[in-house]
Amino acid sequence: MKKYSFLSLVSGAATGHKDWPRAWRKPEPKKAYDVIIVGGGGHGLATAYYLAKEHGITRVAVLEKGPIGLGNTGRNTTIIRSNYLWDESAHLYEKSLKLFEGLSRNVNFNTMVSQRGVLNLAHTLHDLRELQRRVNAIRFNGIDSEVLDAQQTKAFCPILNISPSCRYPVLGASLQRRGGVARHDAVAWGFARAADDLGVDIIENCEVTGIRRDGDQVTGVETTRGLIQAPKVGIVVAGHTSVLAGMAGLRLPITSHPLQALVSEPIKPVIDCVVMSNQVHVYVSQSDKGELVIGAGIDAYNGYGQRGSLPTIEHQLSALMELFPIFSRLRMLRQWAGTVDTCPDASPIISRTPVRGFYINGGWGTGGFKATPGSGWVFAHTIAQDRPHPLNAAFSLDRFATGALVDEHGAAAVAH
Amino acid sequence: MLIIPCPWCGDRDESEFKYGGEAHIERPLDPDALTDEAWADFLFMRRNTKGPFLERWMHAAGCRRWFNLARDTATNQVFGAYRIGERAPAAYWDAVGQPAEKNGKTPPGWRVVTGGAAEATPAAEVALAARKVSA
Ligand SMILES: Cc1cc2nc3c(=O)[nH]c(=O)nc-3n(C[C@H](O)[C@H](O)[C@H](O)COP(=O)(O)OP(=O)(O)OC[C@H]3O[C@@H](n4cnc5c(N)ncnc54)[C@H](O)[C@@H]3O)c2cc1C
Ligand SMILES: [Zn+2]
């Protein structure tokens, strides 16, 4: 792998950027691997990278039905943070945030991690108390988090409207200074390039159409490019988790929904942090290009169409107007949707299954981008050792029978 | 925006409705006899079909009644609606769980209802036109 550095950039510029080598190979699928990862989003690519890097398993294929990184990884609003209420989630997301902090150096790819601070607003007395409770719990877990009053919130984000005459006035906020954003595509590409360098085959345009089993042991997958064998198969397919699990005869507690986002026309820098509001339900940040990146909640109905309905967008834009009247004349440039896999307790499933050698990593729903490196880290461990890492032990499939749910609905600061 | 054919009120905008998820999940008749796994199945496990799907909706800003809708979750094509307590048209049942066909073709076994009542189906049961809805 050609190492990217300041020097390589300069020498690249000197030759007109014509001699950059391919970032990852385009191999033909082999007949058999030790591990097959289905799904070439950030989570699947991270899993493959850590399988090779941390566990020395390099006969690994990542099978992706399209080009890598164009699922939810390339469609999300890139917010990263770890201020989750329950211990199980806090530890998992914090591991991920820590991995994000060293990611660019580790995979030798600029993932543009920008820890600009994430504000979660409180609009009612109840909101405020809940938020204080959450901040205390988060701090007990050793994660940075603080409570701001309305004036301090305004000082942190000067364009925010804190007028008491609002329908839902801003009473305060929690702030995680280590939260922020990262470049979504770069996360996928960085992991892909680093995994490829360790010998992982990244096979694009290869859709998995069936899971092969011999009794209760997985033996491989059927694909649009033929049968590929492996004693271990991990699925990391986000919105299609139920579909792939169905191929192995499993029913899951997951439902798939459209989740939309939109960006405005580019403007000069006006907001240098991330602002989220659970109550009026919208969140916003500004990209390096100057576009406002805006999102909120899912469309209520089940949907695999990667598109949602206009009322959902109208709702989040009216919330945005109340918080930021300054945006009222702004035009919106693009709108899109991904298909997110939501779980009843708003927590992921990273688990072994009743089918031996068949592993599931899904149910991240609306908030899994921030978990990309951590998810890959624990899933690689689960597959390599055939038992969960302590960080994902609570996120097993059987929690829905035992009742030990990790209920982050409402407990997380906002949907993302 | 989906256009949803309420069996009582006819075609109305999606924003008047509330979603109720998968239809025809029956509460176990003898709850005491259920294992934890069987409870989990009833409470949490869902088909989450990609393709033709039977689901519940409630006309919240209209007649406020629950009903069932047949819709393709991949294309958003709405096939028709029928009332709670009524049996889904046989063609719907046949298709549930089958993958949607590519190219927007009607899945096998599905009868696209056009204009008013369909053959052998009470008028109120299958409401109005199936249509491609781009949301
Ligand atoms: C609009 C939007 C905004 C979001 N905002 C945030 C946010 O701000 N912060 C945050 O933390 N999270 C956010 N999320 C959630 C986040 O995007 C996801 O949780 C995360 O990216 C999931 O990553 P993944 O790699 O599991 O999935 P994906 O990137 O979707 O990858 C799954 C891959 O599997 C492939 N696949 C599917 N079926 C098959 C098959 N049969 N064979 C082969 N390949 C297959 C797909 O093509 C896809 O590339 C957002 C999501 C959306 C849609
Ligand atoms: Zn009605």
Coordinates of C-alpha atoms and ligand atoms in Angstrom, one line a residue:
Chain A
M1 CA 0.0 0.0 0.0
K2 CA 1.3 3.4 -0.9
K3 CA 1.5 5.4 2.3
Y4 CA -0.4 8.6 2.2
S5 CA 1.5 11.5 3.7
F6 CA 2.2 15.2 3.2
L7 CA 5.2 14.2 1.1
S8 CA 3.1 11.8 -1.1
L9 CA 0.6 14.6 -1.6
V10 CA 3.3 17.0 -2.8
S11 CA 4.9 14.4 -5.1
G12 CA 1.4 13.5 -6.3
A13 CA 0.8 17.1 -7.1
A14 CA 4.1 17.4 -9.0
T15 CA 3.0 14.7 -11.4
G16 CA -0.5 16.1 -11.8
H17 CA -2.1 13.5 -9.6
K18 CA -2.0 11.0 -12.4
D19 CA 0.1 8.3 -10.8
W20 CA -2.0 7.4 -7.7
P21 CA -2.3 3.7 -7.3
R22 CA -5.7 2.1 -6.8
A23 CA -6.8 2.3 -3.2
W24 CA -8.0 -1.3 -3.1
R25 CA -7.9 -4.3 -5.5
K26 CA -10.8 -5.6 -7.5
P27 CA -10.3 -9.3 -6.9
E28 CA -12.4 -12.1 -8.4
P29 CA -14.2 -14.1 -5.6
K30 CA -12.3 -17.2 -4.6
K31 CA -14.1 -20.5 -4.0
A32 CA -13.7 -20.5 -0.2
Y33 CA -12.7 -18.2 2.6
D34 CA -12.3 -18.6 6.4
V35 CA -14.9 -15.8 7.0
I36 CA -17.4 -14.1 4.7
I37 CA -18.7 -10.7 5.6
V38 CA -21.9 -9.8 3.8
G39 CA -22.3 -6.0 3.4
G40 CA -19.7 -3.5 2.4
G41 CA -20.8 -0.6 4.5
G42 CA -18.5 0.9 7.1
H43 CA -19.4 -1.7 9.7
G44 CA -18.7 -4.7 7.4
L45 CA -15.4 -3.2 6.2
A46 CA -14.3 -2.3 9.8
T47 CA -15.1 -5.9 10.8
A48 CA -12.9 -7.3 8.0
Y49 CA -10.1 -4.9 8.9
Y50 CA -10.1 -5.9 12.6
L51 CA -10.4 -9.6 11.7
A52 CA -7.2 -9.3 9.8
K53 CA -5.4 -6.7 12.1
E54 CA -6.4 -7.9 15.6
H55 CA -7.1 -11.6 15.0
G56 CA -4.8 -12.5 12.1
I57 CA -7.6 -13.9 10.0
T58 CA -6.9 -12.7 6.5
R59 CA -8.7 -15.2 4.3
V60 CA -11.7 -12.9 4.5
A61 CA -14.1 -11.7 1.8
V62 CA -16.5 -8.7 2.0
L63 CA -19.4 -9.2 -0.4
E64 CA -21.2 -6.1 -1.4
K65 CA -24.2 -6.1 -3.8
G66 CA -23.3 -2.6 -5.2
P67 CA -20.2 -0.4 -4.8
I68 CA -19.0 -0.2 -1.2
G69 CA -20.2 2.6 1.1
L70 CA -23.3 3.6 -0.7
G71 CA -25.8 2.2 1.8
N72 CA -26.5 4.1 5.1
T73 CA -22.8 4.7 5.4
G74 CA -22.9 7.1 2.5
R75 CA -26.3 8.5 3.4
N76 CA -26.0 9.4 7.0
T77 CA -25.5 12.8 8.7
T78 CA -22.1 11.8 10.2
I79 CA -22.7 12.7 13.8
I80 CA -20.5 10.9 16.3
R81 CA -20.8 11.0 20.1
S82 CA -20.9 8.6 23.0
N83 CA -23.3 10.2 25.5
Y84 CA -25.6 7.3 26.0
L85 CA -27.4 6.6 29.3
W86 CA -27.1 2.9 30.0
D87 CA -23.7 1.4 30.9
E88 CA -23.8 -1.2 28.1
S89 CA -24.3 1.4 25.4
A90 CA -22.0 4.0 27.0
H91 CA -19.1 1.6 27.0
L92 CA -19.7 0.4 23.4
Y93 CA -20.1 3.8 21.9
E94 CA -17.2 5.2 23.9
K95 CA -14.9 2.5 22.6
S96 CA -16.0 3.5 19.2
L97 CA -15.4 7.2 19.8
K98 CA -11.9 6.4 21.1
L99 CA -11.2 4.3 18.0
F100 CA -12.4 7.3 15.9
E101 CA -10.0 9.6 17.7
G102 CA -7.0 7.5 16.4
L103 CA -8.6 6.3 13.1
S104 CA -7.0 8.5 10.5
R105 CA -3.5 7.5 11.8
N106 CA -4.4 3.9 12.2
V107 CA -5.8 3.3 8.7
N108 CA -3.6 6.0 7.1
F109 CA -6.6 7.8 5.6
N110 CA -7.9 11.2 6.5
T111 CA -11.3 10.4 8.0
M112 CA -11.8 14.1 8.9
V113 CA -12.9 13.5 12.5
S114 CA -13.9 16.9 13.8
Q115 CA -14.7 17.0 17.5
R116 CA -16.6 20.2 17.4
G117 CA -19.0 19.5 20.3
V118 CA -22.6 18.1 20.3
L119 CA -25.4 20.0 22.0
N120 CA -28.6 18.2 23.0
L121 CA -31.2 20.8 23.9
A122 CA -33.8 20.7 26.7
H123 CA -37.1 22.5 26.1
T124 CA -39.2 21.6 29.2
L125 CA -38.5 21.2 32.9
H126 CA -38.8 17.5 32.5
D127 CA -36.3 17.5 29.6
L128 CA -33.9 19.4 31.7
R129 CA -34.1 17.1 34.7
E130 CA -33.8 14.1 32.5
L131 CA -30.8 15.6 30.8
Q132 CA -29.1 16.3 34.1
R133 CA -29.7 12.8 35.2
R134 CA -28.2 11.5 31.9
V135 CA -25.2 13.7 32.2
N136 CA -24.5 12.4 35.7
A137 CA -24.8 8.8 34.6
I138 CA -22.5 9.4 31.6
R139 CA -19.9 11.1 33.8
F140 CA -20.0 8.1 36.2
N141 CA -18.9 6.1 33.2
G142 CA -15.9 8.3 32.7
I143 CA -17.3 10.0 29.6
D144 CA -17.1 13.7 29.1
S145 CA -20.5 15.5 29.4
E146 CA -21.7 18.7 30.9
V147 CA -24.9 20.7 31.5
L148 CA -25.2 24.2 30.1
D149 CA -28.0 26.7 31.0
A150 CA -29.7 28.7 28.2
Q151 CA -27.2 31.5 28.2
Q152 CA -24.2 29.2 28.1
T153 CA -25.9 27.3 25.3
K154 CA -26.3 30.5 23.4
A155 CA -22.7 31.4 24.0
F156 CA -21.7 28.0 22.5
C157 CA -24.0 28.3 19.5
P158 CA -24.7 32.1 19.0
I159 CA -27.2 31.7 16.2
L160 CA -29.5 29.6 18.4
N161 CA -32.9 31.3 19.3
I162 CA -33.3 31.1 23.1
S163 CA -36.2 33.5 23.3
P164 CA -38.6 32.5 26.1
S165 CA -41.6 33.3 23.8
C166 CA -40.9 30.2 21.7
R167 CA -43.5 27.5 21.7
Y168 CA -40.7 25.2 23.1
P169 CA -38.1 27.6 24.6
V170 CA -34.5 26.4 25.0
L171 CA -34.0 25.9 28.7
G172 CA -30.5 24.4 28.5
A173 CA -28.5 21.7 26.9
S174 CA -26.0 18.9 27.5
L175 CA -22.7 19.2 25.8
Q176 CA -20.3 16.5 24.8
R177 CA -17.2 18.4 23.6
R178 CA -15.6 15.2 22.2
G179 CA -18.6 14.6 20.0
G180 CA -18.8 15.9 16.5
V181 CA -18.7 14.7 12.9
A182 CA -16.5 12.5 10.6
R183 CA -16.4 12.1 6.9
H184 CA -18.6 9.1 6.2
D185 CA -17.2 8.1 2.8
A186 CA -13.7 8.4 4.1
V187 CA -14.5 6.0 7.0
A188 CA -15.6 3.3 4.5
W189 CA -12.8 4.0 2.1
G190 CA -10.2 4.1 4.8
F191 CA -11.2 0.8 6.3
A192 CA -11.5 -0.8 2.8
R193 CA -8.0 0.3 1.8
A194 CA -6.5 -0.8 5.1
A195 CA -8.3 -4.2 5.0
D196 CA -7.3 -4.8 1.4
D197 CA -3.7 -4.1 2.3
L198 CA -3.9 -6.9 4.9
G199 CA -5.2 -9.3 2.3
V200 CA -9.0 -9.0 2.6
D201 CA -10.9 -9.5 -0.7
I202 CA -13.4 -6.7 -1.2
I203 CA -15.8 -8.0 -3.8
E204 CA -18.2 -5.4 -5.1
N205 CA -21.3 -6.0 -7.3
C206 CA -21.8 -9.4 -5.6
E207 CA -25.2 -9.8 -4.1
V208 CA -25.8 -12.6 -1.6
T209 CA -29.0 -14.4 -2.6
G210 CA -29.0 -17.4 -0.2
I211 CA -27.3 -18.8 2.9
R212 CA -26.1 -22.4 2.6
R213 CA -26.4 -24.7 5.7
D214 CA -25.6 -28.2 6.5
G215 CA -27.9 -28.9 9.4
D216 CA -27.4 -26.1 11.8
Q217 CA -23.9 -25.3 10.6
V218 CA -23.4 -22.6 8.0
T219 CA -21.3 -23.6 5.0
G220 CA -21.3 -20.6 2.6
V221 CA -23.4 -18.2 0.6
E222 CA -25.0 -18.2 -2.8
T223 CA -24.3 -15.0 -4.7
T224 CA -24.9 -13.4 -8.1
R225 CA -21.3 -14.4 -8.8
G226 CA -21.6 -18.0 -7.8
L227 CA -21.4 -20.2 -4.6
I228 CA -18.7 -19.1 -2.1
Q229 CA -17.9 -21.3 0.8
A230 CA -17.0 -20.4 4.4
P231 CA -17.5 -22.0 7.8
K232 CA -18.3 -18.5 9.2
V233 CA -20.6 -15.9 7.7
G234 CA -21.3 -12.5 9.3
I235 CA -24.1 -10.3 8.0
V236 CA -23.8 -6.5 8.3
V237 CA -26.4 -5.3 5.9
A238 CA -28.3 -2.6 7.9
G239 CA -31.8 -2.2 6.4
H240 CA -31.6 -5.7 4.9
T241 CA -30.8 -7.6 8.1
S242 CA -34.2 -9.3 8.3
V243 CA -33.9 -10.3 4.6
L244 CA -30.5 -12.0 5.1
A245 CA -31.5 -13.5 8.4
G246 CA -34.6 -14.9 6.7
M247 CA -32.3 -16.7 4.2
A248 CA -30.9 -18.6 7.2
G249 CA -34.3 -19.3 8.5
L250 CA -34.2 -16.7 11.4
R251 CA -36.9 -14.3 12.5
L252 CA -35.7 -11.0 14.0
P253 CA -37.2 -8.2 16.1
I254 CA -36.2 -5.7 13.5
T255 CA -38.3 -3.5 11.3
S256 CA -36.9 -1.5 8.3
H257 CA -37.9 2.2 7.8
P258 CA -36.9 5.1 5.6
L259 CA -34.8 7.7 7.3
Q260 CA -34.4 11.0 5.5
A261 CA -31.9 13.8 5.5
L262 CA -31.4 16.9 3.5
V263 CA -28.8 19.6 2.9
S264 CA -29.2 23.3 2.2
E265 CA -27.4 25.4 -0.4
P266 CA -23.8 26.2 0.8
I267 CA -23.4 29.3 2.9
K268 CA -20.6 30.9 4.9
P269 CA -19.7 29.2 8.2
V270 CA -22.5 29.9 10.7
I271 CA -22.6 27.0 13.0
D272 CA -19.4 25.3 14.3
C273 CA -21.0 22.6 16.4
V274 CA -23.8 20.0 16.2
V275 CA -27.2 20.9 17.6
M276 CA -29.8 18.2 18.3
S277 CA -33.2 18.6 19.8
N278 CA -35.2 15.5 20.8
Q279 CA -38.3 17.6 21.7
V280 CA -38.9 19.6 18.6
H281 CA -37.0 16.8 16.7
V282 CA -34.4 18.1 14.4
Y283 CA -30.7 18.3 14.3
V284 CA -28.2 20.3 12.3
S285 CA -24.5 20.8 11.6
Q286 CA -22.6 22.5 8.8
S287 CA -20.4 20.6 6.3
D288 CA -17.0 21.8 5.2
K289 CA -18.6 22.7 1.9
G290 CA -20.9 25.1 3.8
E291 CA -24.1 23.1 3.4
L292 CA -26.3 22.7 6.4
V293 CA -26.8 19.0 7.1
I294 CA -30.3 18.4 8.5
G295 CA -32.0 15.3 9.8
A296 CA -34.6 14.0 12.3
G297 CA -36.7 10.9 12.7
I298 CA -37.8 7.9 10.6
D299 CA -40.9 7.7 8.5
A300 CA -43.3 5.6 10.6
Y301 CA -44.1 2.9 8.0
N302 CA -42.0 0.0 7.0
G303 CA -40.1 0.7 3.8
Y304 CA -37.2 -0.6 1.8
G305 CA -37.5 2.0 -0.9
Q306 CA -34.7 4.5 0.2
R307 CA -37.2 7.3 -0.1
G308 CA -39.6 8.8 2.4
S309 CA -42.6 11.2 2.5
L310 CA -42.6 15.0 2.5
P311 CA -44.5 15.5 5.8
T312 CA -41.5 14.1 7.6
I313 CA -39.3 16.7 6.0
E314 CA -41.8 19.5 6.7
H315 CA -41.9 18.6 10.3
Q316 CA -38.2 18.8 10.8
L317 CA -37.8 22.0 8.8
S318 CA -40.5 23.7 10.9
A319 CA -38.6 22.6 14.0
L320 CA -35.4 24.0 12.5
M321 CA -37.1 27.4 11.9
E322 CA -38.1 27.7 15.5
L323 CA -34.5 27.0 16.7
F324 CA -32.8 29.0 14.0
P325 CA -35.0 31.8 12.5
I326 CA -31.8 32.9 10.6
F327 CA -32.3 29.9 8.3
S328 CA -35.8 30.9 7.1
R329 CA -34.8 32.0 3.6
L330 CA -32.4 29.2 3.0
R331 CA -33.0 26.9 0.0
M332 CA -32.7 23.2 0.3
L333 CA -30.4 21.5 -2.2
R334 CA -30.9 17.8 -1.9
Q335 CA -33.0 15.3 0.0
W336 CA -32.5 11.5 0.3
A337 CA -33.3 8.5 2.5
G338 CA -31.6 5.3 3.6
T339 CA -33.3 2.2 4.9
V340 CA -32.6 1.8 8.7
D341 CA -33.1 -1.3 10.7
T342 CA -34.7 -0.4 14.0
C343 CA -34.9 -2.6 17.1
P344 CA -37.6 -2.5 19.8
D345 CA -35.1 -1.2 22.4
A346 CA -33.2 1.1 20.0
S347 CA -30.1 -0.9 20.6
P348 CA -28.1 -3.1 18.1
I349 CA -27.9 -6.9 17.8
I350 CA -24.3 -8.0 17.6
S351 CA -24.6 -11.7 18.2
R352 CA -24.1 -15.4 17.5
T353 CA -27.3 -17.1 16.4
P354 CA -28.9 -20.5 16.6
V355 CA -27.2 -21.3 13.3
R356 CA -23.6 -22.2 14.0
G357 CA -21.1 -20.0 12.2
F358 CA -23.8 -17.5 11.3
Y359 CA -23.4 -14.1 13.0
I360 CA -25.5 -11.0 13.0
N361 CA -24.6 -7.4 13.3
G362 CA -27.6 -5.2 12.7
G363 CA -30.4 -3.2 14.3
W364 CA -28.3 0.0 14.5
G365 CA -31.3 1.8 13.2
T366 CA -30.8 5.6 13.0
G367 CA -27.6 5.9 14.9
G368 CA -24.9 3.4 13.9
F369 CA -22.4 5.6 12.0
K370 CA -20.8 6.8 15.3
A371 CA -20.4 3.1 16.1
T372 CA -18.6 2.0 12.9
P373 CA -15.1 1.3 14.3
G374 CA -16.4 -0.1 17.6
S375 CA -19.0 -2.3 15.9
G376 CA -16.3 -3.7 13.7
W377 CA -14.0 -4.2 16.7
V378 CA -16.5 -6.3 18.7
F379 CA -18.0 -8.1 15.7
A380 CA -14.5 -9.3 14.6
H381 CA -13.9 -10.6 18.1
T382 CA -17.3 -12.3 18.2
I383 CA -16.6 -14.1 14.9
A384 CA -13.0 -14.9 15.5
Q385 CA -13.5 -16.3 19.0
D386 CA -17.0 -17.5 18.5
R387 CA -18.1 -15.7 21.6
P388 CA -19.0 -12.1 22.3
H389 CA -16.5 -9.4 23.4
P390 CA -17.4 -8.1 26.9
L391 CA -18.5 -4.9 25.2
N392 CA -21.2 -6.6 23.1
A393 CA -22.2 -9.4 25.4
A394 CA -25.4 -7.5 26.3
F395 CA -26.4 -7.0 22.7
S396 CA -27.3 -10.6 22.1
L397 CA -30.3 -11.9 20.1
D398 CA -31.6 -13.8 23.1
R399 CA -32.2 -10.6 25.2
F400 CA -35.6 -10.5 23.6
A401 CA -36.5 -13.7 25.3
T402 CA -34.8 -13.1 28.6
G403 CA -36.2 -9.6 28.8
A404 CA -32.7 -8.0 29.4
L405 CA -33.3 -5.2 26.9
V406 CA -31.0 -2.2 26.6
D407 CA -33.7 0.4 26.4
E408 CA -32.1 3.4 24.7
H409 CA -35.4 4.7 23.4
G410 CA -35.5 8.2 24.8
A411 CA -32.6 7.3 27.0
A412 CA -30.2 8.2 24.2
A413 CA -30.1 11.9 23.7
V414 CA -31.9 11.8 20.4
A415 CA -32.5 9.3 17.6
H416 CA -29.0 9.6 16.2
Chain B
M1 CA -46.6 11.1 0.2
L2 CA -48.6 7.8 0.2
I3 CA -52.3 8.0 -0.8
I4 CA -54.1 5.6 1.4
P5 CA -57.5 4.2 0.7
C6 CA -59.4 4.2 4.0
P7 CA -62.2 1.6 3.7
W8 CA -64.6 4.2 5.1
C9 CA -63.4 7.5 3.8
G10 CA -61.7 6.6 0.5
D11 CA -58.3 8.0 -0.7
R12 CA -56.7 10.3 1.8
D13 CA -53.2 11.7 2.3
E14 CA -50.8 9.7 4.5
S15 CA -50.4 12.6 6.9
E16 CA -54.0 11.8 8.2
F17 CA -53.0 8.3 9.3
K18 CA -51.1 6.6 12.0
Y19 CA -49.1 3.5 11.3
G20 CA -49.6 0.2 13.2
G21 CA -47.1 -2.2 11.8
E22 CA -47.5 -5.8 10.7
A23 CA -51.2 -7.0 10.6
H24 CA -52.7 -10.3 11.8
I25 CA -50.4 -10.9 14.7
E26 CA -52.7 -12.9 17.0
R27 CA -52.4 -12.6 20.8
P28 CA -51.8 -16.1 22.1
L29 CA -55.0 -17.6 23.5
D30 CA -53.4 -19.3 26.4
P31 CA -50.7 -16.9 27.7
D32 CA -50.0 -18.9 30.8
A33 CA -48.7 -21.8 28.7
L34 CA -46.2 -19.7 26.7
T35 CA -42.5 -20.1 26.9
D36 CA -40.2 -17.0 27.0
E37 CA -39.3 -17.7 23.4
A38 CA -42.9 -17.8 22.4
W39 CA -43.5 -14.5 24.1
A40 CA -40.5 -13.0 22.4
D41 CA -41.9 -14.2 19.1
F42 CA -45.3 -12.6 19.7
L43 CA -44.0 -9.4 21.2
F44 CA -40.9 -8.6 19.1
M45 CA -40.3 -10.9 16.1
R46 CA -41.6 -9.5 12.8
R47 CA -41.7 -10.6 9.2
N48 CA -40.3 -7.2 8.1
T49 CA -41.1 -8.2 4.5
K50 CA -39.4 -6.6 1.6
G51 CA -42.2 -6.7 -0.9
P52 CA -46.0 -7.2 -0.6
F53 CA -47.0 -6.8 3.0
L54 CA -50.2 -6.6 5.1
E55 CA -50.1 -3.9 7.7
R56 CA -52.4 -1.9 10.0
W57 CA -53.2 1.8 9.7
M58 CA -55.4 4.1 11.7
H59 CA -57.2 7.0 10.1
A60 CA -56.3 9.4 13.0
A61 CA -57.4 12.6 11.4
G62 CA -60.5 11.1 9.9
C63 CA -62.9 8.4 11.0
R64 CA -60.4 7.2 13.6
R65 CA -60.8 3.6 12.7
W66 CA -58.1 0.9 12.4
F67 CA -58.0 -1.1 9.1
N68 CA -55.6 -3.2 7.1
L69 CA -53.7 -2.2 4.1
A70 CA -51.8 -4.3 1.5
R71 CA -48.7 -2.4 0.3
D72 CA -45.4 -3.3 -1.3
T73 CA -42.7 -2.1 1.1
A74 CA -40.1 -1.9 -1.6
T75 CA -42.0 0.1 -4.2
N76 CA -44.7 1.7 -2.0
Q77 CA -47.4 0.4 -4.4
V78 CA -50.7 0.3 -2.5
F79 CA -52.9 -2.7 -3.5
G80 CA -55.9 -2.1 -1.4
A81 CA -57.5 -2.0 2.1
Y82 CA -59.9 -4.1 4.1
R83 CA -61.6 -3.8 7.4
I84 CA -60.4 -5.1 10.7
G85 CA -62.1 -8.4 11.4
E86 CA -62.5 -9.2 7.7
R87 CA -60.4 -11.7 6.0
A88 CA -57.8 -10.4 3.6
P89 CA -58.6 -11.2 0.0
A90 CA -57.0 -14.6 -0.7
A91 CA -54.6 -13.2 -3.3
Y92 CA -53.1 -11.0 -0.6
W93 CA -52.4 -13.8 1.7
D94 CA -50.8 -15.9 -1.1
A95 CA -48.3 -13.1 -1.7
V96 CA -47.3 -12.2 1.8
G97 CA -43.7 -13.2 2.4
Q98 CA -42.9 -13.6 -1.2
P99 CA -40.2 -11.4 -2.6
A100 CA -41.2 -8.5 -4.8
E101 CA -40.6 -8.9 -8.4
K102 CA -38.2 -6.6 -10.1
N103 CA -39.1 -3.8 -12.5
G104 CA -42.3 -2.8 -10.7
K105 CA -44.2 -5.7 -12.0
T106 CA -47.2 -6.9 -10.0
P107 CA -46.0 -9.8 -7.8
P108 CA -47.4 -13.2 -8.6
G109 CA -50.8 -13.8 -7.1
W110 CA -51.6 -10.2 -6.6
R111 CA -54.6 -8.7 -8.1
V112 CA -54.3 -5.0 -8.6
V113 CA -57.6 -3.5 -7.7
T114 CA -58.8 -0.8 -10.1
G115 CA -61.6 1.6 -9.6
G116 CA -64.1 0.6 -6.9
A117 CA -64.9 -2.9 -5.9
A118 CA -63.1 -5.9 -7.4
E119 CA -64.7 -9.2 -8.4
A120 CA -65.9 -11.5 -5.6
T121 CA -64.9 -8.9 -3.0
P122 CA -67.4 -6.8 -1.0
A123 CA -67.2 -3.3 -2.2
A124 CA -65.9 -1.9 1.1
E125 CA -63.3 -4.6 1.5
V126 CA -60.9 -3.6 -1.2
A127 CA -60.9 0.1 -1.6
L128 CA -60.3 2.0 -4.7
A129 CA -57.5 2.1 -7.1
A130 CA -54.1 0.6 -6.7
R131 CA -51.6 3.2 -7.7
K132 CA -47.9 3.8 -7.8
V133 CA -47.2 6.3 -5.2
S134 CA -44.0 8.2 -5.3
A135 CA -43.3 9.5 -1.9
Ligands
LIG1 C1 -30.4 9.7 6.7 C2 -29.6 9.0 7.7 C3 -28.9 9.8 8.7 C4 -28.2 9.1 9.7 N1 -27.5 9.9 10.6 C5 -26.6 9.3 11.5 C6 -25.8 10.1 12.3 O1 -25.8 11.3 12.2 N2 -25.0 9.4 13.2 C7 -25.0 8.1 13.3 O2 -24.3 7.6 14.2 N3 -25.7 7.3 12.5 C8 -26.6 7.9 11.6 N4 -27.3 7.1 10.7 C9 -27.3 5.6 10.8 C10 -26.1 5.0 10.1 O3 -26.0 5.5 8.8 C11 -26.1 3.5 10.1 O4 -26.4 3.0 11.3 C12 -24.7 3.0 9.7 O5 -24.1 3.7 8.6 C13 -24.9 1.5 9.3 O6 -23.7 1.1 8.7 P1 -23.6 -0.3 8.0 O7 -22.2 -0.5 7.5 O8 -24.1 -1.3 8.9 O9 -24.7 -0.2 6.8 P2 -24.7 0.2 5.3 O10 -23.7 1.3 5.0 O11 -26.1 0.4 4.9 O12 -24.1 -1.1 4.7 C14 -24.8 -2.3 4.4 C15 -24.4 -2.8 3.1 O13 -25.0 -4.1 2.8 C16 -25.3 -4.2 1.5 N5 -26.2 -5.3 1.2 C17 -27.5 -5.4 1.5 N6 -28.0 -6.5 1.1 C18 -27.0 -7.2 0.6 C19 -26.9 -8.5 0.0 N7 -28.0 -9.3 -0.2 N8 -25.7 -8.9 -0.5 C20 -24.6 -8.1 -0.4 N9 -24.6 -6.9 0.1 C21 -25.8 -6.5 0.6 C22 -25.8 -2.8 1.1 O14 -25.7 -2.6 -0.3 C23 -25.0 -1.9 1.9 O15 -23.9 -1.3 1.2 C24 -28.1 7.7 9.7 C25 -28.8 7.0 8.7 C26 -29.5 7.6 7.7 C27 -30.2 6.8 6.7
ZN2 ZN -61.3 6.9 7.5

